Coordinates of C-alpha atoms and ligand atoms in Angstrom, one line a residue:
X1 CA -17.6 7.6 -9.5
X2 CA -16.7 10.4 -7.1
X3 CA -13.1 11.4 -7.1
X4 CA -11.6 11.9 -3.6
X5 CA -8.1 13.0 -4.5
X6 CA -6.9 14.3 -7.8
X7 CA -3.4 15.3 -8.8
X8 CA -3.3 17.3 -12.1
X9 CA 0.0 18.2 -13.7
X10 CA 1.6 18.5 -10.3
X11 CA 5.2 19.5 -10.1
X12 CA 7.0 19.9 -6.8
X13 CA 10.5 21.4 -6.1
X14 CA 12.5 22.0 -3.0
X15 CA 14.8 24.9 -4.0
X16 CA 16.4 23.8 -7.3
X17 CA 15.6 20.2 -6.8
X18 CA 12.5 19.0 -8.6
X19 CA 11.2 15.9 -6.8
X20 CA 7.8 15.4 -8.4
X21 CA 7.2 15.7 -12.2
X22 CA 3.9 15.7 -14.1
X23 CA 1.9 13.9 -11.4
X24 CA -1.5 12.9 -12.7
X25 CA -3.6 10.4 -10.8
X26 CA -6.8 10.0 -8.8
X27 CA -8.2 8.2 -5.8
X28 CA -11.8 7.3 -6.2
X29 CA -14.4 7.1 -3.4
X30 CA -14.3 3.9 -1.4
X31 CA -11.0 2.7 -2.9
X32 CA -7.8 1.5 -1.2
X33 CA -4.8 2.8 -3.1
X34 CA -1.3 1.7 -2.6
X35 CA 1.4 4.4 -3.1
X36 CA 4.7 2.7 -3.8
X37 CA 8.2 3.7 -4.7
X38 CA 11.8 3.5 -3.7
X39 CA 13.3 5.6 -0.9
X40 CA 13.3 9.2 -2.1
X41 CA 10.8 8.5 -5.0
X42 CA 8.4 11.2 -3.7
X43 CA 5.8 9.4 -1.7
X44 CA 6.1 11.6 1.5
X45 CA 6.1 14.7 -0.6
X46 CA 2.9 13.5 -2.3
X47 CA 1.3 12.8 1.1
X48 CA 2.3 16.2 2.4
X49 CA 0.7 17.8 -0.7
X50 CA -2.6 15.9 -0.1
X51 CA -2.5 16.8 3.6
X52 CA -2.1 20.5 2.7
X53 CA 1.1 20.8 4.6
X54 CA 2.9 22.1 1.5
X55 CA 1.7 23.8 -1.7
X56 CA 2.5 22.3 -5.1
X57 CA 5.0 24.3 -7.1
X58 CA 2.6 24.1 -10.0
X59 CA -0.4 22.0 -10.9
X60 CA -3.5 21.2 -8.9
X61 CA -4.1 19.0 -5.9
X62 CA -7.8 18.6 -5.3
X63 CA -9.0 16.8 -2.1
X64 CA -12.6 16.0 -1.3
X65 CA -13.8 18.5 -3.7
X66 CA -11.7 21.4 -2.4
X67 CA -8.1 22.7 -2.0
X68 CA -5.9 20.5 0.2
X69 CA -5.1 23.5 2.3
X70 CA -8.8 24.4 3.2
X71 CA -9.5 23.6 6.9
X72 CA -12.9 22.1 5.9
X73 CA -10.9 19.6 3.8
X74 CA -8.2 18.9 6.4
X75 CA -10.8 18.1 9.0
X76 CA -12.0 15.2 6.9
X77 CA -8.6 13.6 6.5
X78 CA -7.2 11.1 9.0
X79 CA -3.4 10.5 9.0
X80 CA -1.4 7.7 10.6
X81 CA 2.3 8.8 10.3
X82 CA 5.1 6.2 10.1
X83 CA 6.4 6.9 13.6
X84 CA 3.4 7.9 15.6
X85 CA 4.4 9.4 18.9
X86 CA 2.3 9.2 22.2
X87 CA 2.9 10.4 25.7
X88 CA 4.0 7.2 27.4
X89 CA 2.4 8.1 30.8
X90 CA -1.1 8.6 29.3
X91 CA -3.5 5.7 29.0
X92 CA -4.9 4.7 25.6
X93 CA -8.2 6.4 26.5
X94 CA -6.5 9.6 27.7
X95 CA -4.4 9.6 24.5
X96 CA -7.4 9.5 22.3
X97 CA -9.2 12.1 24.4
X98 CA -6.2 14.4 24.0
X99 CA -6.2 13.9 20.2
X100 CA -10.0 14.4 20.1
X101 CA -9.6 17.8 21.8
X102 CA -6.8 18.8 19.4
X103 CA -8.9 17.8 16.4
X104 CA -12.1 19.2 17.7
X105 CA -13.7 15.7 17.4
X106 CA -16.4 14.5 19.8
X107 CA -15.1 12.9 23.0
X108 CA -18.0 10.5 22.7
X109 CA -16.2 8.8 19.8
X110 CA -13.2 7.7 21.9
X111 CA -14.6 4.5 23.5
X112 CA -16.3 3.4 20.3
X113 CA -12.9 3.8 18.4
X114 CA -11.0 1.9 21.1
X115 CA -13.5 -0.9 20.6
X116 CA -13.2 -0.7 16.8
X117 CA -9.4 -1.2 17.0
X118 CA -9.7 -3.9 19.7
X119 CA -8.2 -1.9 22.6
X120 CA -11.2 -1.8 25.0
X121 CA -9.5 -4.1 27.5
X122 CA -6.3 -2.0 27.4
X123 CA -8.0 1.4 27.4
X124 CA -7.0 2.2 31.0
X125 CA -3.4 1.0 30.7
X126 CA -0.6 3.4 30.1
X127 CA 0.7 3.6 26.5
X128 CA 4.2 2.7 27.7
X129 CA 2.9 -0.8 28.4
X130 CA 1.5 -1.2 24.9
X131 CA 3.1 -3.6 22.3
X132 CA 4.0 -2.2 18.9
X133 CA 0.8 -3.7 17.4
X134 CA -1.3 -2.0 20.1
X135 CA 0.4 1.3 19.5
X136 CA -0.2 1.0 15.8
X137 CA -3.9 0.3 16.5
X138 CA -4.1 3.3 18.8
X139 CA -2.5 5.3 16.0
X140 CA -5.2 4.1 13.7
X141 CA -7.9 5.0 16.2
X142 CA -6.3 8.5 16.4
X143 CA -6.5 8.8 12.6
X144 CA -10.1 7.8 12.7
X145 CA -11.2 10.5 15.1
X146 CA -13.8 12.8 13.5
X147 CA -14.9 10.0 11.1
X148 CA -12.6 11.0 8.2
X149 CA -13.6 10.4 4.6
X150 CA -10.0 10.0 3.6
X151 CA -7.5 8.0 5.5
X152 CA -3.7 8.1 4.8
X153 CA -1.6 5.4 6.3
X154 CA 2.2 5.7 6.1
X155 CA 3.9 2.3 6.6
X156 CA 1.0 1.0 8.9
X157 CA 2.5 -2.5 9.4
X158 CA 6.2 -1.8 10.0
X159 CA 7.3 -3.8 13.0
X160 CA 4.1 -5.7 13.3
X161 CA 4.1 -9.5 13.4
X162 CA 2.2 -11.4 10.7
X163 CA -1.0 -11.8 12.8
X164 CA -1.0 -8.2 14.0
X165 CA -0.4 -7.2 10.3
X166 CA -3.4 -9.3 9.2
X167 CA -5.6 -7.8 11.9
X168 CA -4.6 -4.3 10.9
X169 CA -5.4 -5.0 7.2
X170 CA -8.8 -6.6 8.2
X171 CA -9.6 -3.4 10.1
X172 CA -8.6 -1.4 7.0
X173 CA -10.9 -3.7 4.9
X174 CA -13.8 -2.9 7.3
X175 CA -13.2 0.8 7.0
X176 CA -13.2 0.5 3.2
X177 CA -16.5 -1.4 3.4
X178 CA -18.0 1.5 5.4
X179 CA -17.1 3.9 2.6
X180 CA -13.7 5.3 3.7
X181 CA -11.2 6.0 0.9
X182 CA -7.7 5.0 1.9
X183 CA -4.1 5.6 0.7
X184 CA -1.5 3.2 2.1
X185 CA 2.3 3.9 1.6
X186 CA 4.3 0.8 2.2
X187 CA 7.5 -1.0 1.4
X188 CA 6.0 -4.2 2.7
X189 CA 4.5 -5.3 -0.6
X190 CA 3.6 -9.0 0.0
X191 CA 1.4 -7.9 3.0
X192 CA -0.4 -5.1 1.3
X193 CA -1.0 -6.9 -2.0
X194 CA -4.4 -8.4 -1.3
X195 CA -5.8 -5.4 0.4
X196 CA -5.4 -2.7 -2.3
X197 CA -7.7 -1.9 -5.2
X198 CA -5.2 0.0 -7.2
X199 CA -1.5 1.0 -7.1
X200 CA 0.4 4.1 -8.0
X201 CA 4.1 3.4 -8.5
X202 CA 6.5 6.3 -8.3
X203 CA 10.2 6.2 -9.4
X204 CA 12.5 9.2 -9.4
X205 CA 9.6 11.6 -8.9
X206 CA 7.7 10.3 -12.0
X207 CA 4.4 8.3 -12.1
X208 CA 5.9 5.0 -13.4
X209 CA 2.7 2.9 -13.4
X210 CA -0.9 3.1 -12.2
X211 CA -3.7 0.5 -12.2
X212 CA -5.1 -2.5 -10.4
X213 CA -3.0 -5.6 -10.1
X214 CA -4.4 -7.2 -13.2
X215 CA -3.7 -4.1 -15.3
X216 CA -0.2 -3.7 -13.9
X217 CA 0.6 -7.4 -14.6
X218 CA -0.7 -7.1 -18.1
X219 CA 1.2 -3.8 -18.8
X220 CA 4.4 -5.4 -17.4
X221 CA 3.9 -8.6 -19.4
X222 CA 5.7 -10.6 -16.8
X223 CA 5.7 -14.4 -17.1
X224 CA 3.4 -16.6 -14.9
X225 CA 5.4 -19.2 -12.9
X226 CA 4.0 -22.7 -13.0
X227 CA 5.5 -25.2 -10.6
X228 CA 5.0 -28.9 -11.2
X229 CA 6.2 -32.0 -9.3
X230 CA 6.7 -35.5 -10.4
X231 CA 6.2 -35.2 -14.2
X232 CA 6.3 -38.5 -16.0
X233 CA 8.5 -37.7 -19.0
X234 CA 10.1 -34.6 -20.5
X235 CA 8.0 -31.4 -21.0
X236 CA 8.4 -29.2 -24.0
X237 CA 6.1 -26.3 -25.0
X238 CA 6.7 -23.3 -27.3
X239 CA 5.3 -20.9 -24.7
X240 CA 7.7 -21.9 -21.9
X241 CA 10.2 -19.1 -21.7
X242 CA 12.5 -20.7 -19.2
X243 CA 12.5 -23.7 -16.8
X244 CA 14.6 -24.6 -13.8
X245 CA 14.6 -27.6 -11.5
X246 CA 13.8 -27.0 -7.8
X247 CA 14.2 -29.3 -4.8
X248 CA 12.1 -32.4 -4.2
X249 CA 11.4 -33.1 -7.9
X250 CA 9.7 -29.8 -8.5
X251 CA 10.2 -27.9 -11.8
X252 CA 9.5 -24.2 -12.3
X253 CA 8.4 -23.0 -15.7
X254 CA 8.1 -19.3 -16.8
X255 CA 5.2 -19.0 -19.1
X256 CA 3.7 -16.3 -21.3
X257 CA 0.5 -15.4 -19.3
X258 CA -1.8 -15.8 -22.4
X259 CA -0.6 -19.4 -22.8
X260 CA -1.1 -20.4 -19.1
X261 CA -4.1 -22.6 -19.6
X262 CA -2.7 -24.4 -22.6
X263 CA 0.5 -25.1 -20.8
X264 CA -1.3 -26.4 -17.7
X265 CA -3.5 -28.7 -20.0
X266 CA -0.3 -30.2 -21.6
X267 CA 1.3 -30.6 -18.2
X268 CA -1.6 -32.5 -16.8
X269 CA -1.1 -35.1 -19.6
X270 CA 2.3 -35.9 -17.9
X271 CA 0.4 -36.8 -14.6
X272 CA 2.1 -34.4 -12.2
X273 CA 1.7 -35.3 -8.5
X274 CA 1.2 -31.6 -7.7
X275 CA 1.0 -28.3 -9.5
X276 CA 1.0 -24.6 -8.5
X277 CA 0.3 -21.5 -10.7
X278 CA 1.9 -18.3 -9.4
X279 CA 1.0 -15.0 -11.2
X280 CA 3.5 -12.2 -10.9
X281 CA 3.3 -10.7 -7.4
X282 CA 3.1 -7.0 -6.5
X283 CA 6.8 -7.3 -5.6
X284 CA 7.7 -8.8 -9.1
X285 CA 5.7 -5.9 -10.7
X286 CA 7.3 -3.3 -8.5
X287 CA 10.8 -4.6 -9.3
X288 CA 10.0 -4.6 -13.0
X289 CA 9.0 -1.0 -12.9
X290 CA 12.0 0.1 -10.8
X291 CA 14.3 -1.6 -13.3
X292 CA 12.4 0.0 -16.2
X293 CA 12.9 3.4 -14.6
X294 CA 16.5 2.8 -14.0
X295 CA 15.8 3.1 -10.2
X296 CA 17.4 -0.2 -9.2
X297 CA 20.5 0.4 -7.1
X298 CA 19.5 3.8 -5.9
X299 CA 18.4 4.2 -2.2
X300 CA 16.2 1.4 -1.0
X301 CA 15.9 -0.6 -4.2
X302 CA 17.5 -4.0 -3.9
X303 CA 19.7 -5.3 -6.8
Ligands
ATP401 N1 12.1 19.4 3.0 C1 12.9 19.0 2.0 N2 13.9 19.7 1.5 C2 14.7 19.3 0.4 N3 14.5 18.1 -0.2 C3 13.6 17.3 0.3 C4 12.7 17.7 1.4 N4 11.9 16.6 1.6 C5 12.2 15.7 0.7 N5 13.2 16.1 -0.1 C6 13.8 15.3 -1.2 O1 12.7 15.0 -2.1 C7 12.9 13.7 -2.6 C8 11.6 12.9 -2.3 O2 11.6 12.7 -0.9 P1 10.3 11.9 -0.2 O3 10.5 12.1 1.2 O4 9.1 12.5 -0.8 O5 10.5 10.4 -0.7 P2 9.8 9.1 -0.2 O6 9.4 8.4 -1.4 O7 8.8 9.4 0.8 O8 11.0 8.3 0.5 P3 11.1 7.3 1.7 O9 10.5 6.0 1.2 O10 12.5 7.2 2.0 O11 10.3 7.9 2.8 C9 14.1 13.1 -2.0 O12 15.2 13.4 -3.0 C10 14.4 14.0 -0.8 O13 15.7 14.1 -0.5

């Protein structure tokens, strides 16, 4: 499988402060990778290295088969910054035409991109009249100018309502299907969970964990939560690590993942009126790794 981004033994310092240590990970072609970590973990620094805006203090950052700083490489990267800024007086179409000129991308792409992000009807309206969701979609269209092979999205859904968030992720899904490789930095973990193939978790400048959701769950060894309602009789099972009553007759059991099926089979014998199985979420996994790294309580990590 082709490697689109590769970090090899990357260290990064600002003056005396080392902010990235021994970074080794890859983004493969056609993948959507989530880059996660607490405030100050090193995500923006990593993105700046991949964009070729800064040079690694040591180690190698390879992007699309070249050095991140090569202009040939930079032309193939689309970037949506967290706070994308536009001229409020320009229309959506004029905005994209402006960025197309800056990027040396064909002006002919502008209307197709506006259609792709669902802004055709608003193309002639001034950006100052756009909602947050429309601005974000315009930002994505800007990032897609020049048909980039690699797309980097920094907090693409901040401030978006749940439907706008879903629309944005569906669009990202379509880009992935068309072969674009994507890195998403986000603190909004429940939203991004179903749209990423793999995650890279940073804490205090170190790579704390890397893998798909199944691998991360397995490595973390977190319990599965089984919720049952209306059990007839008391339930006991050696693989239940903890249990707590919830409202309306529900009971929540924390269970060793390997014993999940056997616990469910035993529960069914007590004729529950309802049952839910909840594997550890990306947020559970994230918190586990932050705790493991001793990063809980430092900026941005909730206790
Ligand atoms: N230009 C700079 N000069 C000095 N220190 C910097 C500079 N940029 C970032 N840092 C420091 O590097 C560390 C990593 O910062 P970075 O912005 O990469 O984190 P982040 O994970 O993107 O955080 P956030 O989620 O808050 O955006 C922090 O300690 C930060 O203070």
